[in-house]
XYZ file of C-alpha atoms in Angstrom:
673
model
C -34.446 -55.538 -66.944
C -35.733 -56.553 -63.115
C -34.067 -59.785 -62.307
C -36.156 -63.133 -61.051
C -36.408 -61.458 -57.643
C -38.933 -58.844 -59.296
C -41.710 -61.480 -58.529
C -40.793 -62.281 -54.990
C -42.522 -60.974 -51.652
C -39.486 -60.229 -49.522
C -38.385 -56.465 -49.173
C -34.956 -57.472 -48.984
C -35.124 -59.737 -52.076
C -36.933 -56.651 -53.905
C -34.332 -54.248 -53.240
C -32.186 -56.626 -55.554
C -34.449 -56.894 -58.130
C -32.820 -54.184 -60.451
C -29.246 -55.498 -59.785
C -27.435 -56.278 -63.044
C -27.094 -59.730 -61.292
C -28.787 -62.813 -62.476
C -30.085 -63.582 -59.013
C -32.257 -66.374 -58.220
C -34.186 -66.972 -55.214
C -33.435 -70.269 -53.658
C -35.239 -72.996 -55.138
C -35.308 -75.933 -57.499
C -34.200 -73.794 -60.850
C -31.169 -72.146 -59.532
C -30.227 -75.527 -57.731
C -30.537 -77.382 -61.065
C -28.849 -74.923 -62.899
C -25.586 -75.219 -61.265
C -25.879 -78.926 -61.162
C -26.149 -78.812 -65.245
C -23.694 -76.297 -65.803
C -21.513 -77.541 -63.337
C -21.149 -74.296 -61.577
C -20.760 -73.073 -58.241
C -23.292 -71.028 -56.218
C -22.795 -67.813 -54.871
C -25.094 -67.645 -51.765
C -25.713 -64.179 -50.349
C -27.597 -63.504 -47.020
C -29.131 -60.828 -45.605
C -32.269 -58.914 -44.469
C -33.474 -55.955 -45.345
C -32.887 -53.251 -42.398
C -28.859 -54.210 -42.708
C -26.494 -51.263 -43.064
C -23.983 -53.999 -43.968
C -26.110 -55.519 -46.506
C -26.928 -51.980 -47.938
C -23.233 -51.367 -48.448
C -22.320 -54.156 -50.335
C -25.084 -53.896 -52.597
C -24.076 -50.352 -53.452
C -20.482 -51.568 -53.999
C -20.791 -54.634 -55.865
C -24.216 -55.929 -56.593
C -25.435 -52.545 -58.113
C -21.988 -52.192 -59.991
C -21.931 -53.638 -63.734
C -18.635 -54.842 -63.823
C -19.234 -56.708 -60.538
C -22.552 -57.984 -61.901
C -20.897 -59.452 -65.341
C -18.007 -61.172 -62.925
C -21.072 -62.828 -60.825
C -23.122 -64.258 -64.059
C -19.806 -65.192 -65.743
C -18.664 -67.597 -62.958
C -21.546 -68.514 -60.594
C -25.108 -69.149 -59.922
C -26.121 -66.452 -57.878
C -29.010 -66.988 -55.283
C -29.921 -64.118 -53.030
C -31.716 -65.359 -49.622
C -33.610 -63.109 -46.825
C -32.604 -64.548 -43.776
C -35.549 -63.700 -42.021
C -37.789 -65.837 -44.589
C -35.345 -68.947 -44.587
C -33.468 -69.116 -41.249
C -32.995 -72.298 -41.838
C -30.792 -71.811 -44.538
C -29.221 -69.095 -42.733
C -28.633 -71.394 -39.657
C -26.452 -74.130 -41.741
C -24.603 -71.413 -43.654
C -23.846 -69.561 -40.698
C -22.456 -72.355 -38.840
C -20.404 -73.415 -42.148
C -18.810 -69.836 -42.061
C -17.950 -70.615 -38.379
C -16.280 -73.820 -39.532
C -14.671 -72.571 -42.637
C -13.541 -69.136 -41.539
C -12.774 -69.818 -37.661
C -14.543 -66.637 -36.564
C -18.472 -65.842 -36.178
C -20.489 -64.558 -39.051
C -23.026 -62.111 -39.685
C -25.029 -60.347 -42.414
C -24.316 -59.898 -45.235
C -23.234 -63.528 -45.410
C -21.269 -64.774 -48.419
C -21.132 -68.073 -49.135
C -19.551 -70.231 -52.351
C -21.236 -73.544 -52.538
C -20.582 -76.503 -54.869
C -23.833 -77.514 -57.097
C -24.674 -80.331 -54.113
C -25.200 -76.982 -51.658
C -21.806 -78.141 -49.700
C -20.241 -74.664 -48.717
C -16.529 -74.474 -49.603
C -15.545 -70.704 -48.961
C -17.337 -68.261 -46.902
C -17.116 -64.527 -45.701
C -19.421 -61.946 -44.932
C -18.917 -58.160 -46.410
C -16.759 -57.579 -49.132
C -15.769 -54.114 -50.908
C -15.322 -53.966 -54.630
C -11.910 -52.771 -54.593
C -9.645 -54.153 -51.379
C -9.747 -52.254 -48.278
C -10.320 -53.031 -44.738
C -8.071 -55.854 -45.082
C -10.513 -57.698 -47.048
C -9.811 -58.441 -50.784
C -11.656 -56.633 -53.606
C -14.872 -58.859 -54.651
C -14.062 -59.520 -58.148
C -10.610 -60.658 -57.246
C -11.908 -62.601 -54.549
C -14.325 -64.422 -56.933
C -11.834 -65.068 -59.601
C -9.770 -67.161 -57.182
C -12.604 -68.956 -55.793
C -13.633 -69.833 -59.043
C -10.429 -70.840 -60.308
C -9.993 -72.981 -57.275
C -13.458 -74.623 -58.378
C -12.452 -75.502 -61.938
C -8.422 -76.280 -60.938
C -8.497 -77.579 -57.753
C -11.694 -79.582 -58.000
C -10.153 -82.910 -56.011
C -8.930 -80.388 -52.935
C -12.430 -78.707 -52.765
C -14.223 -82.112 -53.134
C -12.369 -83.591 -50.283
C -12.884 -80.719 -47.835
C -16.312 -80.970 -48.795
C -16.286 -84.134 -46.703
C -14.450 -82.685 -44.178
C -17.123 -79.728 -44.107
C -20.201 -82.332 -44.052
C -18.592 -84.064 -41.385
C -18.093 -80.724 -39.087
C -21.581 -79.689 -39.960
C -23.478 -83.217 -38.975
C -21.125 -83.030 -36.045
C -21.916 -79.584 -34.860
C -25.756 -80.355 -34.955
C -25.536 -83.395 -32.966
C -26.333 -83.615 -29.314
C -24.724 -86.344 -26.536
C -27.036 -89.079 -26.056
C -29.603 -87.975 -23.641
C -29.054 -89.765 -20.075
C -31.357 -90.649 -17.463
C -28.218 -90.880 -15.264
C -27.829 -86.703 -15.235
C -29.310 -85.804 -12.398
C -31.972 -82.796 -12.806
C -30.842 -80.526 -9.900
C -30.866 -76.836 -9.365
C -26.714 -76.340 -9.698
C -26.810 -75.156 -13.377
C -29.363 -72.624 -12.076
C -26.821 -71.626 -9.176
C -23.770 -71.504 -11.788
C -25.656 -69.428 -14.391
C -26.013 -66.623 -12.188
C -22.533 -66.986 -11.066
C -21.142 -67.129 -14.699
C -23.459 -63.932 -15.430
C -21.958 -61.865 -12.246
C -18.590 -62.832 -13.462
C -19.222 -61.335 -17.054
C -21.182 -58.504 -15.510
C -20.395 -54.865 -16.060
C -20.689 -52.986 -13.030
C -20.556 -49.835 -14.598
C -22.642 -50.050 -17.589
C -24.501 -53.162 -17.021
C -24.673 -56.142 -19.718
C -22.258 -59.188 -20.103
C -20.025 -58.314 -22.668
C -17.682 -55.463 -24.071
C -18.807 -53.649 -27.215
C -20.670 -54.268 -29.066
C -23.638 -54.747 -26.637
C -26.690 -56.721 -27.259
C -29.768 -56.582 -24.990
C -29.809 -60.415 -24.677
C -33.095 -60.645 -23.221
C -33.087 -64.670 -22.356
C -30.371 -63.899 -19.840
C -32.449 -61.489 -18.177
C -35.426 -63.225 -18.016
C -33.602 -66.030 -15.958
C -32.144 -63.313 -13.503
C -35.578 -61.922 -13.112
C -36.880 -65.346 -12.246
C -34.110 -65.924 -9.976
C -34.664 -62.761 -8.355
C -38.237 -63.614 -7.984
C -36.865 -66.751 -5.862
C -34.894 -64.243 -3.679
C -31.509 -64.202 -5.200
C -30.237 -60.430 -4.353
C -27.473 -60.428 -7.061
C -29.452 -61.725 -9.793
C -31.859 -58.911 -8.960
C -29.108 -56.377 -8.891
C -27.736 -57.228 -12.310
C -30.862 -57.531 -13.904
C -32.466 -54.490 -12.696
C -29.154 -52.198 -13.176
C -29.022 -53.666 -16.767
C -32.432 -52.643 -17.559
C -31.824 -49.357 -15.841
C -28.704 -48.580 -18.190
C -30.274 -49.634 -21.365
C -33.620 -47.887 -20.990
C -31.280 -44.326 -20.259
C -29.028 -45.308 -23.034
C -29.425 -44.352 -26.782
C -29.848 -47.957 -28.125
C -33.470 -46.958 -26.676
C -35.327 -44.268 -29.126
C -35.849 -41.728 -26.276
C -38.094 -39.723 -28.302
C -39.949 -42.212 -29.906
C -39.590 -45.673 -28.060
C -38.554 -48.778 -29.323
C -35.099 -50.548 -28.971
C -32.659 -50.811 -31.385
C -30.701 -54.047 -32.617
C -27.482 -52.942 -30.478
C -25.092 -50.749 -29.161
C -21.900 -50.501 -30.817
C -20.367 -49.217 -27.532
C -20.158 -50.477 -23.888
C -22.285 -47.442 -22.851
C -25.617 -48.217 -24.534
C -24.902 -44.556 -26.316
C -24.739 -45.336 -30.095
C -26.889 -47.970 -31.613
C -26.799 -49.643 -34.852
C -30.376 -47.910 -35.478
C -32.255 -50.869 -37.039
C -35.429 -51.601 -34.940
C -36.484 -55.177 -34.966
C -39.803 -56.305 -33.948
C -38.336 -59.753 -32.382
C -36.366 -58.320 -29.343
C -38.924 -55.394 -28.518
C -41.642 -58.011 -27.692
C -39.354 -59.889 -25.047
C -38.316 -56.309 -23.801
C -41.896 -55.390 -23.553
C -42.220 -58.400 -21.004
C -38.745 -57.328 -19.055
C -39.753 -53.857 -18.668
C -43.308 -54.721 -17.292
C -41.677 -57.030 -14.815
C -39.275 -54.852 -13.898
C -41.693 -51.990 -12.903
C -43.558 -54.440 -11.348
C -40.762 -55.248 -9.090
C -39.767 -51.774 -8.070
C -42.328 -49.257 -9.426
C -39.824 -47.149 -11.099
C -40.770 -44.610 -13.433
C -38.248 -45.533 -15.922
C -39.540 -49.000 -16.397
C -42.854 -47.611 -16.938
C -42.026 -45.317 -19.422
C -39.593 -47.499 -21.358
C -42.521 -50.258 -21.582
C -44.744 -47.642 -22.662
C -42.551 -46.233 -25.323
C -42.001 -49.973 -26.824
C -46.044 -50.061 -27.333
C -46.127 -46.368 -28.572
C -43.573 -47.365 -31.184
C -45.200 -50.846 -32.304
C -48.735 -49.105 -32.600
C -47.998 -46.320 -34.613
C -45.132 -47.704 -36.913
C -45.570 -51.501 -36.916
C -48.960 -52.284 -37.113
C -50.234 -53.661 -40.324
C -53.738 -52.765 -41.544
C -54.689 -56.352 -42.090
C -53.657 -57.205 -38.128
C -50.090 -58.072 -36.628
C -47.237 -56.481 -36.770
C -44.485 -55.554 -39.343
C -40.801 -57.153 -39.137
C -37.999 -54.303 -38.940
C -37.215 -50.785 -39.495
C -33.982 -50.066 -41.472
C -30.796 -48.116 -39.929
C -30.602 -45.656 -43.023
C -32.264 -43.338 -44.424
C -31.448 -40.879 -47.399
C -28.315 -43.019 -47.574
C -26.919 -42.490 -44.249
C -27.160 -44.729 -40.832
C -28.860 -42.919 -38.183
C -29.703 -39.806 -40.191
C -33.469 -39.919 -39.433
C -32.832 -40.258 -35.516
C -29.604 -37.754 -34.726
C -29.604 -34.149 -34.174
C -27.579 -30.980 -34.667
C -27.473 -29.010 -31.425
C -28.309 -25.753 -33.891
C -31.526 -27.500 -34.589
C -32.377 -28.489 -31.705
C -32.349 -25.021 -29.985
C -34.174 -23.621 -33.202
C -36.926 -25.705 -32.310
C -37.328 -25.134 -28.369
C -37.574 -21.998 -26.400
C -34.606 -21.156 -23.987
C -36.400 -22.714 -20.898
C -37.059 -25.964 -22.574
C -33.412 -26.033 -24.007
C -31.994 -25.173 -20.392
C -33.376 -28.730 -19.190
C -33.463 -30.803 -22.248
C -29.702 -29.940 -23.464
C -28.586 -31.344 -20.174
C -30.980 -34.277 -19.781
C -30.457 -35.368 -23.456
C -26.947 -34.773 -23.668
C -26.769 -32.117 -26.185
C -24.716 -29.961 -23.911
C -21.810 -32.291 -24.168
C -19.648 -33.323 -27.110
C -21.049 -34.751 -29.910
C -21.648 -38.561 -29.421
C -22.191 -39.463 -33.070
C -19.445 -39.493 -35.589
C -18.133 -36.596 -34.162
C -20.830 -34.495 -35.677
C -24.106 -35.033 -34.222
C -26.490 -36.206 -31.035
C -28.011 -39.344 -30.671
C -30.240 -38.397 -27.516
C -30.030 -40.465 -24.114
C -30.727 -39.937 -20.642
C -27.513 -37.841 -19.841
C -27.972 -36.624 -16.296
C -31.014 -37.570 -14.005
C -33.821 -34.661 -14.283
C -33.829 -34.454 -10.350
C -30.245 -33.401 -10.590
C -31.083 -30.741 -13.431
C -33.697 -29.413 -11.752
C -31.744 -28.541 -7.920
C -28.977 -27.038 -10.452
C -31.625 -25.043 -12.284
C -33.216 -24.481 -8.797
C -36.556 -25.796 -10.517
C -39.172 -27.831 -9.058
C -38.915 -31.548 -10.145
C -42.494 -31.040 -11.904
C -41.385 -28.082 -13.630
C -38.470 -29.589 -15.161
C -40.550 -32.741 -15.932
C -43.023 -30.415 -17.856
C -40.326 -28.852 -20.015
C -38.579 -32.083 -20.953
C -41.904 -33.500 -22.067
C -42.788 -30.320 -24.231
C -39.016 -30.419 -25.559
C -39.772 -34.182 -26.341
C -43.231 -33.382 -28.457
C -41.599 -30.653 -30.296
C -38.445 -32.769 -31.111
C -40.448 -35.537 -32.042
C -43.202 -33.875 -34.372
C -39.983 -32.363 -36.288
C -38.111 -35.622 -36.559
C -41.808 -36.884 -37.953
C -41.172 -34.466 -41.164
C -37.934 -36.250 -42.102
C -37.539 -38.879 -44.688
C -38.237 -42.093 -42.743
C -35.981 -45.252 -42.739
C -37.199 -47.962 -44.817
C -39.704 -50.752 -43.345
C -39.648 -54.569 -43.906
C -43.617 -54.630 -44.201
C -43.632 -58.866 -44.171
C -45.399 -60.094 -41.180
C -43.542 -63.276 -39.755
C -45.020 -65.680 -37.249
C -42.582 -66.280 -34.953
C -41.640 -62.401 -34.552
C -45.423 -61.684 -33.873
C -45.918 -64.404 -31.487
C -42.570 -62.787 -29.569
C -44.432 -59.495 -29.577
C -48.004 -61.034 -28.726
C -46.587 -62.508 -25.821
C -44.660 -59.324 -24.633
C -48.073 -57.070 -25.626
C -50.218 -59.901 -23.336
C -47.783 -60.170 -20.343
C -47.284 -56.346 -20.143
C -50.982 -55.714 -20.550
C -51.769 -57.906 -17.630
C -48.769 -57.157 -15.144
C -49.239 -53.248 -15.988
C -53.302 -53.444 -15.555
C -53.301 -52.042 -19.784
C -56.544 -54.088 -21.001
C -56.069 -52.312 -24.427
C -52.347 -53.999 -24.848
C -54.642 -57.381 -24.022
C -56.528 -56.091 -26.805
C -54.002 -55.377 -29.216
C -52.365 -59.020 -28.605
C -55.546 -60.594 -29.273
C -56.468 -58.742 -32.347
C -52.892 -60.048 -33.677
C -53.625 -63.697 -32.610
C -56.883 -63.548 -34.471
C -55.120 -62.247 -37.624
C -52.694 -65.408 -37.414
C -55.524 -67.929 -37.309
C -57.128 -66.517 -40.124
C -54.205 -65.909 -42.341
C -51.624 -68.350 -41.477
C -53.203 -71.255 -40.297
C -54.409 -73.511 -43.186
C -55.436 -77.216 -42.912
C -53.575 -77.523 -39.175
C -50.229 -76.557 -40.495
C -48.909 -72.773 -39.927
C -46.956 -70.725 -42.829
C -43.998 -68.498 -41.901
C -44.536 -65.311 -43.456
C -47.290 -63.080 -45.055
C -47.362 -60.241 -47.395
C -49.779 -58.560 -49.629
C -52.751 -60.766 -48.795
C -50.473 -64.308 -49.413
C -49.278 -66.498 -46.767
C -46.061 -68.221 -47.849
C -43.492 -70.690 -46.669
C -43.713 -73.936 -44.708
C -43.371 -72.684 -40.877
C -40.431 -73.738 -38.632
C -40.073 -74.899 -34.947
C -40.012 -70.936 -33.763
C -43.231 -70.347 -35.410
C -44.861 -73.337 -33.403
C -43.189 -73.007 -29.972
C -43.670 -69.214 -29.725
C -47.160 -69.113 -30.969
C -48.190 -71.381 -28.496
C -45.976 -69.521 -25.593
C -47.626 -66.339 -26.667
C -51.234 -68.015 -26.296
C -50.629 -69.137 -23.147
C -49.726 -65.521 -22.150
C -52.605 -64.210 -23.509
C -54.895 -66.760 -21.803
C -53.476 -65.578 -18.399
C -54.079 -61.919 -19.799
C -57.750 -62.465 -20.950
C -58.855 -66.171 -21.100
C -60.706 -66.803 -24.657
C -61.894 -70.747 -25.426
C -60.883 -70.282 -28.867
C -57.254 -69.447 -27.826
C -57.133 -72.859 -25.626
C -58.407 -74.795 -28.340
C -55.953 -73.457 -30.961
C -52.706 -73.801 -28.453
C -53.872 -77.697 -28.397
C -53.613 -77.617 -31.802
C -50.542 -75.894 -32.463
C -48.966 -78.406 -29.537
C -50.513 -81.410 -31.333
C -48.827 -80.232 -34.988
C -45.389 -79.526 -32.572
C -45.273 -83.298 -31.622
C -46.179 -84.409 -35.205
C -44.128 -82.352 -37.085
C -41.107 -81.497 -35.330
C -40.266 -83.764 -32.339
C -37.351 -86.748 -32.776
C -39.373 -89.152 -30.626
C -36.280 -91.368 -30.242
C -33.677 -88.996 -29.263
C -35.873 -86.135 -28.003
C -35.976 -82.363 -28.391
C -37.283 -80.800 -31.691
C -36.069 -79.972 -35.161
C -35.896 -76.614 -36.683
C -37.747 -78.029 -39.801
C -40.736 -80.003 -39.817
C -40.315 -83.603 -40.806
C -41.341 -82.673 -44.185
C -39.570 -79.969 -45.297
C -37.185 -79.511 -47.980
C -34.219 -81.582 -47.439
C -31.256 -79.215 -46.746
C -27.554 -80.223 -46.255
C -28.184 -80.605 -42.351
C -31.231 -80.883 -40.198
C -30.357 -78.421 -37.062
C -31.897 -78.767 -33.614
C -31.037 -76.236 -31.688
C -30.813 -75.967 -27.974
C -28.851 -72.644 -27.147
C -30.438 -69.073 -27.177
C -29.472 -66.489 -29.768
C -30.685 -63.506 -30.488
C -33.858 -65.018 -30.580
C -34.791 -67.799 -27.853
C -34.161 -71.580 -28.539
C -37.295 -73.086 -30.369
C -36.301 -76.299 -28.259
C -36.272 -74.337 -25.276
C -39.697 -72.744 -25.676
C -41.208 -75.629 -27.076
C -40.310 -77.449 -23.864
C -41.198 -74.226 -21.650
C -44.652 -74.329 -23.362
C -45.324 -77.832 -23.338
C -44.502 -78.017 -19.620
C -46.787 -75.421 -18.736
C -49.828 -76.498 -21.031
C -49.241 -80.241 -19.831
C -49.836 -78.801 -16.130
C -52.530 -76.708 -17.334
C -54.385 -79.466 -18.661
C -53.017 -82.608 -17.164
C -52.002 -83.941 -20.105
C -49.216 -85.922 -19.774
C -48.182 -86.287 -23.997
C -47.132 -82.548 -23.599
C -45.096 -83.140 -20.125
C -43.369 -86.068 -21.546
C -41.856 -84.712 -24.488
C -40.936 -81.507 -22.726
C -39.131 -83.894 -20.457
C -37.506 -85.835 -23.441
C -36.151 -82.479 -24.775
C -34.800 -81.191 -21.489
C -33.337 -84.742 -21.175
C -31.552 -84.333 -24.532
C -30.100 -81.110 -23.810
C -29.344 -81.375 -20.112
C -25.603 -82.074 -20.647
C -25.190 -78.979 -22.618
C -27.095 -77.006 -19.745
C -24.753 -78.354 -17.426
C -21.849 -77.599 -19.222
C -22.710 -74.018 -20.596
C -25.698 -72.946 -18.429
C -25.921 -69.359 -19.582
C -26.066 -70.034 -23.133
C -29.525 -71.941 -22.671
C -31.528 -69.184 -20.079
C -34.698 -70.559 -21.886
C -33.649 -74.436 -20.779
C -32.951 -73.139 -17.771
C -36.409 -71.954 -17.112
C -37.484 -75.166 -18.181
C -35.437 -77.066 -15.692
C -36.517 -74.579 -12.930
C -40.242 -75.610 -13.468
C -38.981 -79.478 -13.691
C -37.549 -79.383 -10.362
C -40.550 -77.460 -9.050
C -43.791 -77.641 -11.111
C -45.570 -74.135 -11.509
C -48.706 -73.073 -9.585
C -52.007 -73.059 -11.442
C -54.421 -70.741 -10.079
C -57.777 -71.291 -11.669
C -60.625 -68.892 -10.936
C -64.407 -69.470 -11.591
C -67.471 -67.751 -11.284
C -69.495 -64.608 -12.465
C -67.572 -62.612 -14.833
C -66.997 -59.235 -12.957
C -66.241 -60.743 -9.591
C -63.772 -63.090 -11.206
C -62.014 -60.105 -12.694
C -61.916 -58.101 -9.792
C -60.449 -61.357 -8.083
C -57.619 -61.578 -11.022
C -56.993 -57.922 -10.465
C -56.204 -58.508 -6.784
C -54.149 -61.289 -7.124
C -52.069 -60.258 -10.194
C -49.353 -58.288 -7.982
C -48.903 -61.173 -5.739
C -48.005 -63.241 -8.987
C -44.264 -64.671 -9.474
C -42.673 -66.160 -12.531
C -43.957 -69.443 -11.502
C -47.407 -68.757 -10.882
C -50.188 -69.279 -14.099
C -53.788 -67.384 -13.229
C -56.353 -68.182 -15.320
C -59.655 -66.457 -14.879
C -62.545 -68.514 -16.684
C -65.796 -66.690 -15.908
C -69.089 -69.073 -16.240
C -69.888 -69.714 -19.643
C -66.424 -70.127 -20.937
C -65.348 -73.759 -21.930
C -62.172 -75.147 -20.710
C -60.587 -78.539 -21.527
C -59.072 -81.334 -19.354
C -57.936 -80.366 -15.935
C -59.283 -76.669 -16.142
C -62.859 -77.923 -16.685
C -63.859 -76.592 -13.612
C -67.820 -76.364 -12.310
C -69.436 -73.113 -12.661
C -69.743 -71.356 -9.332
C -72.376 -68.652 -8.007
C -69.529 -67.076 -6.611
C -65.888 -66.269 -7.572
C -64.150 -69.756 -6.677
C -60.327 -70.503 -6.824
C -58.592 -74.075 -7.478
C -54.979 -74.089 -6.741
C -52.632 -76.665 -7.649
C -48.860 -77.056 -7.446
C -47.847 -80.003 -9.675
C -49.897 -83.143 -8.695
C -50.833 -81.357 -5.092
C -54.262 -79.518 -5.197
C -55.802 -78.029 -2.358
C -59.819 -77.574 -2.237
C -61.532 -75.111 -3.800
C -61.451 -71.589 -1.695
C -64.207 -69.021 -1.882
C -62.601 -66.352 0.050
C -60.396 -63.813 -1.720
C -58.546 -63.074 1.665
C -57.845 -66.906 1.619
C -56.323 -66.900 -1.664
C -54.211 -63.763 -1.241
C -52.934 -65.576 1.817
């Protein structure tokens, strides 16, 4: 019989609907049952594309014996971390406190009936292995501690609650901490110290793309910092050449398990591909390298082919596994490759993709990567470069077509507001920078989907599936969407987008801002009361909601001359400034806020007849830097606040930096100068 998860929308929860576990979704029914029966809660948090979540499900949750122990001893709650990032933040922090090491997924936490965690771990097998206890044995021990050593557990709970409260608190904002460029300079030095000069990136294995740090470096590069430029472009080249990107179908996997970017954890997530698209467009604009252009085009091709929903918007993720094996959809045997290609094609494709080297995946298969430069292969074979390119292109088409006939990884088809916003921003930015108006049109279509389906009575919803929008939205949903709208308005201005950006910004201030201390809570003021109420400032796998909110509000304030937005951004920056000074590189998004607080962005507004205004915008686009915002407002398009420039019979530019504006300019050459 299906359990209570059968009526949920989350693909991850539905994966567990037929378990022999009496699962509950998070909610009053489960929490009240725990209180009424004086039972501890077994909280399991994961997501649909998570490989080790699947492993634990097969090991434990699908096993009738394990399920019987769970049902006897606990109230069992299953949570999709993508639907409930509020719960995931709280209990990942609790895991860090209790286990004294980083967490991950699946996250396994045992709670007292009042939601306080008293034991935490991640993956557990059914029987002891990997130096981990067997899950049934662990559960018996945890339940025994709850019943036989209740006093110790409750005493620990007081300490855990105090520690969680402390971990979520920020030092009081201090007007005496000066706003200087020192954290920006220190951030580059810190990254230079961590930089891998052989493979790029800023850590040993496993290696994550970490777009925030690369955004920061490219901003510094545009300001003339040669070291920042070198680190960013080198890392982006190495990533794009590795197996962490799908060399046949486009799009990045979540991370590489090795330091060479060769073998990924094969799940593909929407949230990092949007920012990576933005980065590769900027890298292409800086250097014009074919690799950067092809990587950006590959992300968009994957997105539109596999992730676009019929209703509009984009799905969340692709699984790492197919047919029960991680990576099976993506890897190859040498014999299969040879059977699909002509000898001439194989002669070029094998050294290019690394099929002529020893197997790089589990000692049996090959995950394609760019193993050698094509020019080098062409020279060794006595080919013209164009002939080598043609052979590789033909090989890629054949391999991709053959791969399409395989059993595909599962797809998480819920549509998350925040992750859609990250992709919308990447699409719009790349479309503008790379002159691809069709990408901007896709960004507009996704915005229209969100506004039509997830905006109700002045409030956002967090997730959409099967025609239904659900769950009170979080800080990230509002902040990322305002930021995405600012990107799309620079790519192609629409009056409705500016109106919505203002409504979202006003809702952000009304429902999330801490007016006394500054900054923004992750959950709204009327959200369900949880164990703690985080106000995170550091960047994680996704950028900091506080950082993006402060950045977007600051920019919107400069565009419109709206001091409410500027003041809220300044309060947020002031709150987190001591942390930014102490650990600059943990806060790359707030570093961008600091950068533009020190030197406000330059705003360029174009007004006039549609066609010549768009021609001016196209001419200006290659000259724009990270601190520039250009909005092309054809006659007839309305604009609020400081953007309300008079209609003009010929293209006219208004240029302002902070509070200093130049006289209107009617000659393109003068604007370019």
